[in-house]
Amino acid sequence: MDRVLKVLCKEVLDKPLPEEDPLTQCLRVTPEPWLTIIFILFISLIVIGSYAFLKPVIFKTQEKPEQYTPPLSPQPKDSTGKESILCLVVPSHQLSDLKISDLKNQDDLIPSNRVKELISSASYFLCYGSGQPIDQIVNLNLSPDSINYSSDEDAYIQLRIPGGENIIGQKTKFELRKNLPDGDAKIDKIARLINLYGLENFICA
């Protein structure tokens, strides 16, 4: 019996001890228990601090990059602006250089300085936007006969003003001339005026 015990003890003693990790070795050789606690706290602080430092970097790399949205390009403005219709009642001789077929729409153009001269000589005027029913607003008695361009009788001229939104609704000839845009105006109509009927919608100059 003693012989068997000796053999077993020898086998146990001869078996190599398992390797210890560095932390276990450090704790085993630490002489005081309170030093062990301090060491554990120190290691914990290092781990927590490392996590707190690396957390923003880790999450930032995981975020999806923001999609680039190109800025909206501004819409080009209409260089011509809003068109207006200018209606004038002037002496016939003021239209002597504008001899076109009466009561017919023409594509004849006149410069803005000539339009200002007609405004200055007008006895009645009216200016509306081109989108308004001008034929319903202007209800005049116009003659189909030819105009006597050497007389002082009243004649009617209707002009289309590109970019003339600033003269719509003006109440004085001064404001009409002041706000009249540069550029040519298109002659819509020239006719002899029979009487003053229908001029109540116009502004008397």
mmCIF file of C-alpha atoms in Angstrom:
data_model
loop_
_atom_site.group_PDB
_atom_site.id
_atom_site.type_symbol
_atom_site.label_atom_id
_atom_site.label_comp_id
_atom_site.label_asym_id
_atom_site.label_seq_id
_atom_site.Cartn_x
_atom_site.Cartn_y
_atom_site.Cartn_z
ATOM 1 C CA MET A 1 0.000 0.000 0.000
ATOM 2 C CA ASP A 2 2.763 2.416 0.897
ATOM 3 C CA ARG A 3 4.450 1.585 -2.345
ATOM 4 C CA VAL A 4 1.336 2.511 -4.365
ATOM 5 C CA LEU A 5 0.984 5.862 -2.587
ATOM 6 C CA LYS A 6 4.601 6.689 -3.257
ATOM 7 C CA VAL A 7 4.157 5.983 -6.958
ATOM 8 C CA LEU A 8 1.017 8.178 -7.201
ATOM 9 C CA CYS A 9 2.609 11.038 -5.303
ATOM 10 C CA LYS A 10 5.648 10.893 -7.511
ATOM 11 C CA GLU A 11 3.503 11.100 -10.653
ATOM 12 C CA VAL A 12 1.635 14.113 -9.280
ATOM 13 C CA LEU A 13 4.823 15.884 -8.248
ATOM 14 C CA ASP A 14 6.542 15.140 -11.526
ATOM 15 C CA LYS A 15 3.603 16.591 -13.602
ATOM 16 C CA PRO A 16 4.462 20.191 -14.748
ATOM 17 C CA LEU A 17 2.332 23.026 -13.403
ATOM 18 C CA PRO A 18 0.067 24.889 -15.887
ATOM 19 C CA GLU A 19 1.450 28.137 -17.221
ATOM 20 C CA GLU A 20 0.082 31.286 -15.590
ATOM 21 C CA ASP A 21 -0.954 34.416 -17.463
ATOM 22 C CA PRO A 22 0.926 37.643 -16.614
ATOM 23 C CA LEU A 23 -1.983 39.046 -14.572
ATOM 24 C CA THR A 24 -2.188 35.901 -12.385
ATOM 25 C CA GLN A 25 1.557 35.914 -11.888
ATOM 26 C CA CYS A 26 1.463 39.598 -10.893
ATOM 27 C CA LEU A 27 -1.359 39.014 -8.413
ATOM 28 C CA ARG A 28 0.349 35.947 -6.950
ATOM 29 C CA VAL A 29 3.607 37.788 -6.252
ATOM 30 C CA THR A 30 1.913 40.933 -4.932
ATOM 31 C CA PRO A 31 2.674 40.966 -1.222
ATOM 32 C CA GLU A 32 -0.318 42.955 0.075
ATOM 33 C CA PRO A 33 -4.074 42.561 -0.711
ATOM 34 C CA TRP A 34 -4.687 46.319 -0.941
ATOM 35 C CA LEU A 35 -2.004 46.551 -3.609
ATOM 36 C CA THR A 36 -3.952 43.946 -5.568
ATOM 37 C CA ILE A 37 -7.089 46.093 -5.401
ATOM 38 C CA ILE A 38 -5.190 49.190 -6.510
ATOM 39 C CA PHE A 39 -3.713 47.273 -9.421
ATOM 40 C CA ILE A 40 -7.166 46.074 -10.537
ATOM 41 C CA LEU A 41 -8.553 49.617 -10.331
ATOM 42 C CA PHE A 42 -5.604 50.944 -12.317
ATOM 43 C CA ILE A 43 -6.131 48.399 -15.080
ATOM 44 C CA SER A 44 -9.878 49.187 -15.127
ATOM 45 C CA LEU A 45 -9.212 52.908 -15.508
ATOM 46 C CA ILE A 46 -6.872 52.229 -18.424
ATOM 47 C CA VAL A 47 -9.497 50.088 -20.176
ATOM 48 C CA ILE A 48 -12.314 52.603 -19.593
ATOM 49 C CA GLY A 49 -10.152 55.544 -20.699
ATOM 50 C CA SER A 50 -9.072 53.758 -23.855
ATOM 51 C CA TYR A 51 -12.696 52.982 -24.747
ATOM 52 C CA ALA A 52 -13.791 56.568 -24.118
ATOM 53 C CA PHE A 53 -10.960 57.863 -26.299
ATOM 54 C CA LEU A 54 -11.480 55.434 -29.166
ATOM 55 C CA LYS A 55 -15.320 55.485 -29.183
ATOM 56 C CA PRO A 56 -15.714 58.730 -31.239
ATOM 57 C CA VAL A 57 -13.140 57.498 -33.759
ATOM 58 C CA ILE A 58 -14.856 54.113 -34.134
ATOM 59 C CA PHE A 59 -18.350 55.583 -34.588
ATOM 60 C CA LYS A 60 -17.091 58.274 -36.948
ATOM 61 C CA THR A 61 -15.575 55.699 -39.287
ATOM 62 C CA GLN A 62 -18.846 53.761 -39.259
ATOM 63 C CA GLU A 63 -20.970 56.776 -40.243
ATOM 64 C CA LYS A 64 -22.045 56.979 -43.858
ATOM 65 C CA PRO A 65 -20.590 59.897 -45.767
ATOM 66 C CA GLU A 66 -23.088 62.673 -46.458
ATOM 67 C CA GLN A 67 -24.322 62.800 -50.006
ATOM 68 C CA TYR A 68 -23.251 65.897 -51.869
ATOM 69 C CA THR A 69 -26.152 67.980 -53.090
ATOM 70 C CA PRO A 70 -25.131 70.483 -55.750
ATOM 71 C CA PRO A 71 -26.517 73.999 -55.224
ATOM 72 C CA LEU A 72 -29.511 74.942 -57.323
ATOM 73 C CA SER A 73 -28.578 77.174 -60.197
ATOM 74 C CA PRO A 74 -30.657 80.370 -60.344
ATOM 75 C CA GLN A 75 -33.273 80.494 -63.045
ATOM 76 C CA PRO A 76 -32.397 82.948 -65.802
ATOM 77 C CA LYS A 77 -34.516 86.059 -65.725
ATOM 78 C CA ASP A 78 -36.589 87.042 -68.690
ATOM 79 C CA SER A 79 -34.637 89.844 -70.312
ATOM 80 C CA THR A 80 -37.681 91.178 -72.162
ATOM 81 C CA GLY A 81 -39.901 91.493 -69.106
ATOM 82 C CA LYS A 82 -43.659 91.903 -69.278
ATOM 83 C CA GLU A 83 -45.135 93.431 -72.396
ATOM 84 C CA SER A 84 -47.553 96.355 -72.200
ATOM 85 C CA ILE A 85 -50.020 98.028 -74.562
ATOM 86 C CA LEU A 86 -49.807 101.823 -74.868
ATOM 87 C CA CYS A 87 -52.821 103.611 -76.387
ATOM 88 C CA LEU A 88 -52.515 107.264 -77.434
ATOM 89 C CA VAL A 89 -54.820 109.860 -78.993
ATOM 90 C CA VAL A 90 -52.681 112.398 -80.851
ATOM 91 C CA PRO A 91 -53.104 114.991 -83.635
ATOM 92 C CA SER A 92 -52.981 113.314 -87.048
ATOM 93 C CA HIS A 93 -49.977 115.324 -88.235
ATOM 94 C CA GLN A 94 -47.889 113.716 -85.454
ATOM 95 C CA LEU A 95 -48.228 110.423 -87.340
ATOM 96 C CA SER A 96 -47.139 111.725 -90.751
ATOM 97 C CA ASP A 97 -43.946 109.671 -90.632
ATOM 98 C CA LEU A 98 -45.883 106.514 -89.692
ATOM 99 C CA LYS A 99 -48.049 106.120 -92.796
ATOM 100 C CA ILE A 100 -49.208 102.530 -92.728
ATOM 101 C CA SER A 101 -52.501 100.984 -93.778
ATOM 102 C CA ASP A 102 -55.234 102.162 -91.432
ATOM 103 C CA LEU A 103 -56.919 99.696 -89.058
ATOM 104 C CA LYS A 104 -54.464 96.895 -89.904
ATOM 105 C CA ASN A 105 -51.965 95.348 -87.519
ATOM 106 C CA GLN A 106 -48.435 95.938 -88.737
ATOM 107 C CA ASP A 107 -44.974 94.866 -87.655
ATOM 108 C CA ASP A 108 -43.593 98.402 -88.037
ATOM 109 C CA LEU A 109 -41.232 99.417 -85.240
ATOM 110 C CA ILE A 110 -40.515 102.881 -83.886
ATOM 111 C CA PRO A 111 -37.715 103.837 -81.459
ATOM 112 C CA SER A 112 -38.384 104.792 -77.850
ATOM 113 C CA ASN A 113 -37.469 108.467 -78.376
ATOM 114 C CA ARG A 114 -40.203 108.697 -81.048
ATOM 115 C CA VAL A 115 -42.668 107.079 -78.636
ATOM 116 C CA LYS A 116 -41.798 109.749 -76.056
ATOM 117 C CA GLU A 117 -42.617 112.452 -78.615
ATOM 118 C CA LEU A 118 -46.023 110.862 -79.224
ATOM 119 C CA ILE A 119 -46.656 110.683 -75.470
ATOM 120 C CA SER A 120 -45.853 114.388 -75.124
ATOM 121 C CA SER A 121 -48.326 115.319 -77.881
ATOM 122 C CA ALA A 122 -51.117 112.971 -76.678
ATOM 123 C CA SER A 123 -54.406 114.428 -75.443
ATOM 124 C CA TYR A 124 -55.546 111.054 -74.053
ATOM 125 C CA PHE A 125 -53.529 107.989 -73.078
ATOM 126 C CA LEU A 126 -53.952 104.579 -71.519
ATOM 127 C CA CYS A 127 -51.537 101.760 -70.697
ATOM 128 C CA TYR A 128 -52.493 98.167 -69.862
ATOM 129 C CA GLY A 129 -50.795 94.787 -69.640
ATOM 130 C CA SER A 130 -50.730 92.727 -72.813
ATOM 131 C CA GLY A 131 -52.600 89.883 -71.088
ATOM 132 C CA GLN A 132 -55.700 92.050 -70.546
ATOM 133 C CA PRO A 133 -58.573 92.214 -73.069
ATOM 134 C CA ILE A 134 -57.542 95.526 -74.616
ATOM 135 C CA ASP A 135 -60.284 95.379 -77.271
ATOM 136 C CA GLN A 136 -62.907 95.372 -74.504
ATOM 137 C CA ILE A 137 -61.227 98.195 -72.594
ATOM 138 C CA VAL A 138 -60.597 100.337 -75.666
ATOM 139 C CA ASN A 139 -64.021 100.707 -77.306
ATOM 140 C CA LEU A 140 -63.551 103.668 -79.619
ATOM 141 C CA ASN A 141 -65.301 104.854 -82.771
ATOM 142 C CA LEU A 142 -62.578 104.442 -85.366
ATOM 143 C CA SER A 143 -63.026 105.404 -89.001
ATOM 144 C CA PRO A 144 -62.068 103.060 -91.841
ATOM 145 C CA ASP A 145 -61.234 106.126 -93.942
ATOM 146 C CA SER A 146 -57.662 107.233 -94.492
ATOM 147 C CA ILE A 147 -56.085 109.642 -92.059
ATOM 148 C CA ASN A 148 -55.411 113.196 -93.174
ATOM 149 C CA TYR A 149 -51.836 113.412 -91.920
ATOM 150 C CA SER A 150 -51.677 117.151 -92.497
ATOM 151 C CA SER A 151 -54.609 117.956 -90.172
ATOM 152 C CA ASP A 152 -55.004 118.363 -86.441
ATOM 153 C CA GLU A 153 -57.895 115.927 -86.181
ATOM 154 C CA ASP A 154 -57.619 113.232 -83.538
ATOM 155 C CA ALA A 155 -55.968 109.961 -84.483
ATOM 156 C CA TYR A 156 -55.494 106.796 -82.491
ATOM 157 C CA ILE A 157 -52.275 104.787 -82.263
ATOM 158 C CA GLN A 158 -51.812 101.556 -80.337
ATOM 159 C CA LEU A 159 -48.270 100.421 -79.485
ATOM 160 C CA ARG A 160 -46.877 97.225 -78.031
ATOM 161 C CA ILE A 161 -44.014 97.940 -75.589
ATOM 162 C CA PRO A 162 -41.630 95.036 -74.790
ATOM 163 C CA GLY A 163 -40.474 95.156 -71.167
ATOM 164 C CA GLY A 164 -42.996 97.889 -70.421
ATOM 165 C CA GLU A 165 -44.315 96.564 -67.107
ATOM 166 C CA ASN A 166 -43.239 99.778 -65.330
ATOM 167 C CA ILE A 167 -45.522 101.996 -67.411
ATOM 168 C CA ILE A 168 -48.688 99.950 -66.832
ATOM 169 C CA GLY A 169 -51.276 102.005 -64.975
ATOM 170 C CA GLN A 170 -49.281 105.258 -64.988
ATOM 171 C CA LYS A 171 -51.421 108.362 -64.496
ATOM 172 C CA THR A 172 -49.222 111.108 -65.965
ATOM 173 C CA LYS A 173 -47.329 111.583 -69.216
ATOM 174 C CA PHE A 174 -44.230 112.445 -67.210
ATOM 175 C CA GLU A 175 -44.257 109.028 -65.521
ATOM 176 C CA LEU A 176 -44.882 107.345 -68.874
ATOM 177 C CA ARG A 177 -41.825 108.969 -70.436
ATOM 178 C CA LYS A 178 -39.721 108.405 -67.321
ATOM 179 C CA ASN A 179 -40.467 104.669 -67.093
ATOM 180 C CA LEU A 180 -40.576 103.923 -70.819
ATOM 181 C CA PRO A 181 -37.962 101.218 -71.544
ATOM 182 C CA ASP A 182 -35.324 101.632 -74.218
ATOM 183 C CA GLY A 183 -35.792 99.756 -77.438
ATOM 184 C CA ASP A 184 -38.283 99.709 -80.267
ATOM 185 C CA ALA A 185 -42.057 99.603 -79.910
ATOM 186 C CA LYS A 186 -44.314 97.710 -82.287
ATOM 187 C CA ILE A 187 -47.231 99.479 -83.966
ATOM 188 C CA ASP A 188 -50.405 97.473 -83.472
ATOM 189 C CA LYS A 189 -52.900 99.917 -84.950
ATOM 190 C CA ILE A 190 -53.277 103.421 -86.393
ATOM 191 C CA ALA A 191 -56.725 104.863 -87.149
ATOM 192 C CA ARG A 192 -58.706 108.084 -87.433
ATOM 193 C CA LEU A 193 -60.892 108.866 -84.425
ATOM 194 C CA ILE A 194 -64.493 109.764 -85.358
ATOM 195 C CA ASN A 195 -65.523 111.239 -82.000
ATOM 196 C CA LEU A 196 -64.637 111.174 -78.321
ATOM 197 C CA TYR A 197 -66.961 108.287 -77.507
ATOM 198 C CA GLY A 198 -65.195 105.593 -75.482
ATOM 199 C CA LEU A 199 -62.450 107.846 -74.153
ATOM 200 C CA GLU A 200 -63.924 107.782 -70.643
ATOM 201 C CA ASN A 201 -61.587 104.873 -69.874
ATOM 202 C CA PHE A 202 -58.581 106.950 -70.937
ATOM 203 C CA ILE A 203 -56.635 109.487 -68.903
ATOM 204 C CA CYS A 204 -57.069 113.025 -70.151
ATOM 205 C CA ALA A 205 -53.731 114.775 -70.495
#
